[in-house]
Each structure stands twice: as C-alpha cells, then as structure tokens.
mmCIF file of C-alpha atoms in Angstrom:
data_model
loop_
_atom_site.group_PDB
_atom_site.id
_atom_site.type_symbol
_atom_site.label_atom_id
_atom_site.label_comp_id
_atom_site.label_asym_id
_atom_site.label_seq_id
_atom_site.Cartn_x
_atom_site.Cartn_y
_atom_site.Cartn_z
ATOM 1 C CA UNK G 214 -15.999 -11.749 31.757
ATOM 2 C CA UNK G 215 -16.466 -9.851 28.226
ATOM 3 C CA UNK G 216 -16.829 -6.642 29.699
ATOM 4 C CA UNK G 217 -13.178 -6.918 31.822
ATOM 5 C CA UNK G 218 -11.843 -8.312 28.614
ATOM 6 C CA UNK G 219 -12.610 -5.276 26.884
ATOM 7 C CA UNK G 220 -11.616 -3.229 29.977
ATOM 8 C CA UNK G 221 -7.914 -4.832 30.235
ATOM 9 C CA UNK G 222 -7.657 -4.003 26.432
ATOM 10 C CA UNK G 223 -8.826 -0.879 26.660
ATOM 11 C CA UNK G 224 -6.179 -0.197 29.790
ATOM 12 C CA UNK G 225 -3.329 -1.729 27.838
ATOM 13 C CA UNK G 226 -3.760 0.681 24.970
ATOM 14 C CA UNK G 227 -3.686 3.432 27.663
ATOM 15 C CA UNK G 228 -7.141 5.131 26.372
ATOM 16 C CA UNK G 229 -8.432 7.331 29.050
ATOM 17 C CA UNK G 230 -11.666 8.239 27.074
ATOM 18 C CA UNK G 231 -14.813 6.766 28.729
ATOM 19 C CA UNK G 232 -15.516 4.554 25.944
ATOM 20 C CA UNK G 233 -18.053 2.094 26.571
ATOM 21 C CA UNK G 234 -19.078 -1.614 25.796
ATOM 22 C CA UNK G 235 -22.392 -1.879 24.682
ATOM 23 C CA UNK G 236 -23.882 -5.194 23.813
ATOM 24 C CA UNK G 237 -26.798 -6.142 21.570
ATOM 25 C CA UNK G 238 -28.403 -9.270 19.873
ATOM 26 C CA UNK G 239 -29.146 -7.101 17.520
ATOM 27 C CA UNK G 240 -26.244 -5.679 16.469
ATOM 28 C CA UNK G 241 -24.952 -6.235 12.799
ATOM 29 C CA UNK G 242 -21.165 -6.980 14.329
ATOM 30 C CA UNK G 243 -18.609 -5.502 15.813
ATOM 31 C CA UNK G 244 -18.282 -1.703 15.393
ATOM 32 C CA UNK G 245 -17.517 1.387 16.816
ATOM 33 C CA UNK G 246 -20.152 4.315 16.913
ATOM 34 C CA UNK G 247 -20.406 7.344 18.093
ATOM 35 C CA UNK G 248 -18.009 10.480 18.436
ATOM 36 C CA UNK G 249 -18.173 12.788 21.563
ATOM 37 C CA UNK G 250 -19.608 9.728 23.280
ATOM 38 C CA UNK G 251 -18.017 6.472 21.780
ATOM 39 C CA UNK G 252 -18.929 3.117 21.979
ATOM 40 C CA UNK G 253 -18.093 -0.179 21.311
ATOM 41 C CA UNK G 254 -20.923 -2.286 19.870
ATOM 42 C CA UNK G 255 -20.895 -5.954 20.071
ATOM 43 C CA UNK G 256 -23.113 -9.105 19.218
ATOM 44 C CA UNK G 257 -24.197 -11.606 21.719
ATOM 45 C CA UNK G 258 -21.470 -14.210 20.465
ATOM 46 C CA UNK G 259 -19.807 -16.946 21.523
ATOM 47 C CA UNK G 260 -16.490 -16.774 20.733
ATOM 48 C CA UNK G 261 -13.065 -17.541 22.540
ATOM 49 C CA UNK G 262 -11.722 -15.414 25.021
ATOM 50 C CA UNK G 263 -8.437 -14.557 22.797
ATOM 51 C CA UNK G 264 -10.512 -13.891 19.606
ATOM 52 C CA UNK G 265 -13.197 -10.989 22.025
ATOM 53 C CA UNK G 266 -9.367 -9.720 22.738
ATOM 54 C CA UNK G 267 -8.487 -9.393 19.004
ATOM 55 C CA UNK G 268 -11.720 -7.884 18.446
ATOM 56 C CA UNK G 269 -12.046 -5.105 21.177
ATOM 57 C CA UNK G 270 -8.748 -4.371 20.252
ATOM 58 C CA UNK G 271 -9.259 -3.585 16.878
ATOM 59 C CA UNK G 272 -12.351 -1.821 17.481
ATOM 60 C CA UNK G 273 -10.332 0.576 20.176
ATOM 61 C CA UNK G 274 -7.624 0.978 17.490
ATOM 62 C CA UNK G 275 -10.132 2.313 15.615
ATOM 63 C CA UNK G 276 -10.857 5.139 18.474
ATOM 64 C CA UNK G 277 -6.838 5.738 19.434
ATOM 65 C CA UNK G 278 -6.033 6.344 15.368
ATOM 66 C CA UNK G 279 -9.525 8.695 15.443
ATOM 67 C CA UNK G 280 -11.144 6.589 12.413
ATOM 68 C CA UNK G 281 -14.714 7.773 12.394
ATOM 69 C CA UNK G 282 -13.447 11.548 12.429
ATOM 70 C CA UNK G 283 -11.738 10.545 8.543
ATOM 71 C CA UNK G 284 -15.177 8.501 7.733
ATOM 72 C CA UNK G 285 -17.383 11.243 9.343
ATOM 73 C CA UNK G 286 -15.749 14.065 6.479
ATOM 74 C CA UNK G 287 -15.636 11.508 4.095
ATOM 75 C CA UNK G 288 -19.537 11.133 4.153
ATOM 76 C CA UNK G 289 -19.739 15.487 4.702
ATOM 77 C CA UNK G 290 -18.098 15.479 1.197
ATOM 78 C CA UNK G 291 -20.163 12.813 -0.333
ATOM 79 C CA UNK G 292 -23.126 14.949 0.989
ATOM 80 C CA UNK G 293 -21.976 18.078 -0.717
ATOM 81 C CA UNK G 294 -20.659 15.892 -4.138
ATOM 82 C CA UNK G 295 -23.463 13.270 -4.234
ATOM 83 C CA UNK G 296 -23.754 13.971 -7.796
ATOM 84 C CA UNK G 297 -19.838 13.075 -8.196
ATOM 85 C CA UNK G 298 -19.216 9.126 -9.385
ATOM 86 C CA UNK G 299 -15.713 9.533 -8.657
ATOM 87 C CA UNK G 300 -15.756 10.797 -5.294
ATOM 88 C CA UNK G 301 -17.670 7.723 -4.458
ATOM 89 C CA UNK G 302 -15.008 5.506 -5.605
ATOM 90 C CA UNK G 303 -12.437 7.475 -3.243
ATOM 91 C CA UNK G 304 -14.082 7.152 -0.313
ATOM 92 C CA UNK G 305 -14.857 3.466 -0.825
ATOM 93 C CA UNK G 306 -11.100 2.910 -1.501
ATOM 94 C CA UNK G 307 -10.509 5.057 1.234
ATOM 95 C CA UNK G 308 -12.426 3.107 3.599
ATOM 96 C CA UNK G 309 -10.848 0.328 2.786
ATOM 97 C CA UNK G 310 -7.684 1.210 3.351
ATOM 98 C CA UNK G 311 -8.554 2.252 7.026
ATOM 99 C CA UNK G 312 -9.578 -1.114 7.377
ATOM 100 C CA UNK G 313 -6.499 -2.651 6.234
ATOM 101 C CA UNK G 314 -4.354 0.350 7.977
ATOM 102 C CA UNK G 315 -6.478 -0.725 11.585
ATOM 103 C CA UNK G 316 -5.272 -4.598 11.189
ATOM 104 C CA UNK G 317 -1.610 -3.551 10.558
ATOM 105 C CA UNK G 318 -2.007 -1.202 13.641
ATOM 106 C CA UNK G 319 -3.621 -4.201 15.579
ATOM 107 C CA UNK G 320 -0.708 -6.808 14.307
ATOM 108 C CA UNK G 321 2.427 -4.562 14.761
ATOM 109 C CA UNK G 322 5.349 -6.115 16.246
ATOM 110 C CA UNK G 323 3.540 -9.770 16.966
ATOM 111 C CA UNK G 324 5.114 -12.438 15.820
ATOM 112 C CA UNK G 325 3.091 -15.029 12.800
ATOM 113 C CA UNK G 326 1.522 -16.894 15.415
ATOM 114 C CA UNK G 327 -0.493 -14.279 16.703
ATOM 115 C CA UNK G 328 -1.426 -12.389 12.875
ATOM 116 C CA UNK G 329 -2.252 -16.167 12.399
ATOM 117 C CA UNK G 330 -4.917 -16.026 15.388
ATOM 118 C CA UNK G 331 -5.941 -12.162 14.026
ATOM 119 C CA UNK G 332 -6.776 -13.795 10.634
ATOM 120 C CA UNK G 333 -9.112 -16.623 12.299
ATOM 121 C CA UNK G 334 -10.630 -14.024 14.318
ATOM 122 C CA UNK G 335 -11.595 -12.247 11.242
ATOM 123 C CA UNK G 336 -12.621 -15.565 9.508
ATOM 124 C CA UNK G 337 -14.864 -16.630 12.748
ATOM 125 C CA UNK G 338 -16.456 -13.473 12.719
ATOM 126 C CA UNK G 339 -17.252 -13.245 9.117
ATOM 127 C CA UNK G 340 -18.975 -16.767 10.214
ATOM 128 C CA UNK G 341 -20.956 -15.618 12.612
ATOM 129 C CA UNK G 342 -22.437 -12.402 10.690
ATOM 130 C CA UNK G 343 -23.255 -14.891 7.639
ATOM 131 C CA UNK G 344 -25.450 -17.082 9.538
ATOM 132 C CA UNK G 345 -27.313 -14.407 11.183
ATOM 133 C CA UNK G 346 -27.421 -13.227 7.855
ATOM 134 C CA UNK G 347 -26.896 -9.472 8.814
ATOM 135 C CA UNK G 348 -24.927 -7.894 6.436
ATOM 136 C CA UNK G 349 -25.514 -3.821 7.073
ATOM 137 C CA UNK G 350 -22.525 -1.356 5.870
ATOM 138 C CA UNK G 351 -22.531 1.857 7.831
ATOM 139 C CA UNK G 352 -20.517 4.386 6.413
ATOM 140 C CA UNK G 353 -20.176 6.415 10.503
ATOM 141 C CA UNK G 354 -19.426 2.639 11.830
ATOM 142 C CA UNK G 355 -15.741 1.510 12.220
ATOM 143 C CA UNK G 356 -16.651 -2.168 11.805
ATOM 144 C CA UNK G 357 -14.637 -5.409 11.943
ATOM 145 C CA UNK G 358 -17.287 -6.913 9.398
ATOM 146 C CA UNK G 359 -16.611 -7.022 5.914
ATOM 147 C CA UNK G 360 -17.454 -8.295 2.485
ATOM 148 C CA UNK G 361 -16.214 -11.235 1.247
ATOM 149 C CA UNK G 362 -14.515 -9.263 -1.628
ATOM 150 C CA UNK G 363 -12.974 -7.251 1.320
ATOM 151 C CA UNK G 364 -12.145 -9.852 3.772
ATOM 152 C CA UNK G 365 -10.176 -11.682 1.059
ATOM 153 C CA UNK G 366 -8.473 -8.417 0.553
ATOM 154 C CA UNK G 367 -7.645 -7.532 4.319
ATOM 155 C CA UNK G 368 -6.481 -11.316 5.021
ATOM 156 C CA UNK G 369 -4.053 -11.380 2.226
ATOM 157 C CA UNK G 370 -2.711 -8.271 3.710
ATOM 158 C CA UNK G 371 -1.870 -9.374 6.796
ATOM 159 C CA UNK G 372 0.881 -11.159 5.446
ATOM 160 C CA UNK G 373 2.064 -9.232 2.860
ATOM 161 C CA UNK G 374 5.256 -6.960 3.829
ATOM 162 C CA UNK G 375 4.301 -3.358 5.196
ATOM 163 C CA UNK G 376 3.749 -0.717 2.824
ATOM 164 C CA UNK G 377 1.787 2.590 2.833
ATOM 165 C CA UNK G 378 -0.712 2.487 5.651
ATOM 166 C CA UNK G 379 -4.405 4.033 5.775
ATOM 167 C CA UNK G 380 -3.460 7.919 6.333
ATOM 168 C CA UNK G 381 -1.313 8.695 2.923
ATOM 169 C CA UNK G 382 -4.397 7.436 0.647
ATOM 170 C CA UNK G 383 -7.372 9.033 3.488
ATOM 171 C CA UNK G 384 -5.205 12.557 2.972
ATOM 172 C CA UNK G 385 -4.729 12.343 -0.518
ATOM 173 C CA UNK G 386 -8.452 11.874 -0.642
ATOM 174 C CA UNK G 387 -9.061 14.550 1.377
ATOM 175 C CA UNK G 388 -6.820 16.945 -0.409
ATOM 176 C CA UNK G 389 -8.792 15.916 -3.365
ATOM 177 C CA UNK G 390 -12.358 16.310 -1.941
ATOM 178 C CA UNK G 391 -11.455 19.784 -0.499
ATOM 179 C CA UNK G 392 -10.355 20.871 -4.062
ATOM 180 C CA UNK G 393 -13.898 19.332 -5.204
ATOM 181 C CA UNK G 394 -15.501 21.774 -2.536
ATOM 182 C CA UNK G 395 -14.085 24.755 -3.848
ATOM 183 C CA UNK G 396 -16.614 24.899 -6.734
ATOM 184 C CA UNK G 397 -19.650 22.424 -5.361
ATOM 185 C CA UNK G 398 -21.408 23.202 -9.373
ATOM 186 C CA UNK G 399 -18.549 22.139 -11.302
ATOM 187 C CA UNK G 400 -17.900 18.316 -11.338
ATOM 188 C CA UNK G 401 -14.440 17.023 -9.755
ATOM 189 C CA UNK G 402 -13.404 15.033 -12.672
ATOM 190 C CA UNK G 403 -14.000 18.120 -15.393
ATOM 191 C CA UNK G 404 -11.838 20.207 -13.344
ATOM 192 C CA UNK G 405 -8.827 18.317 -12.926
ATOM 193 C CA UNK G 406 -6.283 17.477 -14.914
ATOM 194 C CA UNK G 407 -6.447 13.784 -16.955
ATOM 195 C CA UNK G 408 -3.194 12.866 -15.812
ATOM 196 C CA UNK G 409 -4.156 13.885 -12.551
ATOM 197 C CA UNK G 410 -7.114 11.223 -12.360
ATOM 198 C CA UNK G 411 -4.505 9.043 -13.732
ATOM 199 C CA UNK G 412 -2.092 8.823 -11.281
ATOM 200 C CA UNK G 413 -5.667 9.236 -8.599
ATOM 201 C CA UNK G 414 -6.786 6.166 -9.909
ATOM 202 C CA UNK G 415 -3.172 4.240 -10.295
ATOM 203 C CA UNK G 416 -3.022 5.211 -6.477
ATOM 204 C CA UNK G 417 -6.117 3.851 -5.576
ATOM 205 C CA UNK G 418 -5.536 0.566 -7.566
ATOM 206 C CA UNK G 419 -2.500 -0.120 -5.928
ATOM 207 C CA UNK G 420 -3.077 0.349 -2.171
#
C-alpha cells in the first residue's frame, strides 16, 4: 500500500527517473539520498494514507527541482572554505530556504484546506522523529525533518503570501562561493566589499 502510494505520486509528477522507495526502521526520517541512483528513504511509520502522500511528494519535489545537486556544491565549497565562518552561515541559510522553497513547490495552487493538512503532516512527523529521538542533519540528505527552530520557521511560511523562492538566495550563494574559490588562501569576508556583506547578510535575514 505505501509503496503504490509513492508510485501514484511519483506518476502524477510525471518523473520518469527510476527513483526508488527504500524503507528502514532505522532511518532518521524522511529524505532523499543519492544522485545518479536516487532514493527515497522512509521510516517504518504509521501514519495516514494522505499524510505518506504529502510526504513522498515533497521528497520527489525535492528530485524534480534537482535539490541535492545545489546541497552537493554547497558542501564542495564548504570543503574548499572550511576555514570560512561566513560561508557556513550561507549555506545554512541556503538550506533553509530550499526547504521552505520545496513546501511552496509542494502547496502551489491548493486551496487552505490542503496547506492546512501539509502543515499537520509536518507537525506529525516532527512527532514521530522526537520520540524515536533521532535527530541526524545530513547536509547530502533532502529531508522533511527539521529543527524545531526550523519547523516553526517553514510552518509560518506556509501561510505567509509568496515571495522569493529557494533559487534567487541558493544562486546568490553560489555566485558568492565561486568568487570565494577564486583565491582559496584569502578569506571571503577580507576580500569583499563591507557593504557587500551588508546587503549579503540583509538578504539572508530576510528570506
């Protein structure tokens, strides 16, 4: 019954790639892994049959809007600027915002009832990972888990009216990061402009 669940969704978002359903008790919660060979990895959970249909479909989102490609170069340039604090904060804003830009993909042109349900489903979920009490953040996993800071954060913006989604802020972080690359001894922040890490960090703040 899961596994034609996540077929049907997979069929109604017209993916073609042979990505897989894969499921584990001990898997920290719902994510998507992998890149020439996806897959969808889910805990042995009982939830309702609507909610598994919120779920796979955000996970598959994930795939169709190529998610762990953006988190895969984010963590290349965090290998090459470990030393950088500010990088760090990009990418974790960054991340973030795919999150966020993933639910408005999942939510877009339902009606209140069903962002309503989407909400729960993220609520119930969040449930279920704290009394397992597995709470692992992989940077290569597109997950539907989150912190409570960033649950709050990705509920609220459900409702809120649609503004920039998750690709302006990813590319502007990525335009950023490959000036950071040009020089990997030199620091980001001692190369560029102040007002430029102004306006970086105003962007960042707001989105």
């Amino acid at each position: 019954e899961i596994r034609r669940g996540f077929y049907e969704i997979k069929s109604t978002l017209k993916i073609a790639a042979p990505v897989q359903l894969c499921i584990s008790s001990q898997a920290a919660g719902p994510m998507l892994l992998g890149f020439l060979r996806p897959k969808v990895v889910f805990p042995d959970c009982m939830l309702p049959k609507e909610n598994l249909r919120m779920i796979f479909r955000h996970e598959l989102m994930h795939y169709r809007r190529r998610d762990s490609w953006y988190r895969l170069f984010l963590l290349f340039t965090l290998s090459v600027h470990w030393f950088n604090p500010f990088l760090y904060l990009m990418v974790d804003s960054a991340t973030e915002d795919l999150e966020s830009a993933c639910d408005r993909s999942v939510i877009k042109g339902r009606d209140r009832r069903f962002v309503e349900q989407y909400a729960q489903t993220l609520l119930d979920t969040a449930k279920f990972l704290l009394e397992r009490q597995r709470r692992h953040q992989m940077l290569l996993a597109s997950c539907l888990s989150s912190s409570a800071r960033r649950l709050k954060k990705r509920l609220i913006a459900l409702f809120l009216p649609v503004g920039l989604n998750g690709r302006p802020l990813v590319l502007f972080a990525a335009v950023l990061m490959l000036y950071a690359m040009i020089d990997p001894w030199i620091p980001i922040i001692s190369d560029i402009p102040t007002d430029l890490v102004a306006v970086c960090a105003l962007v960042v703040g707001i989105v």
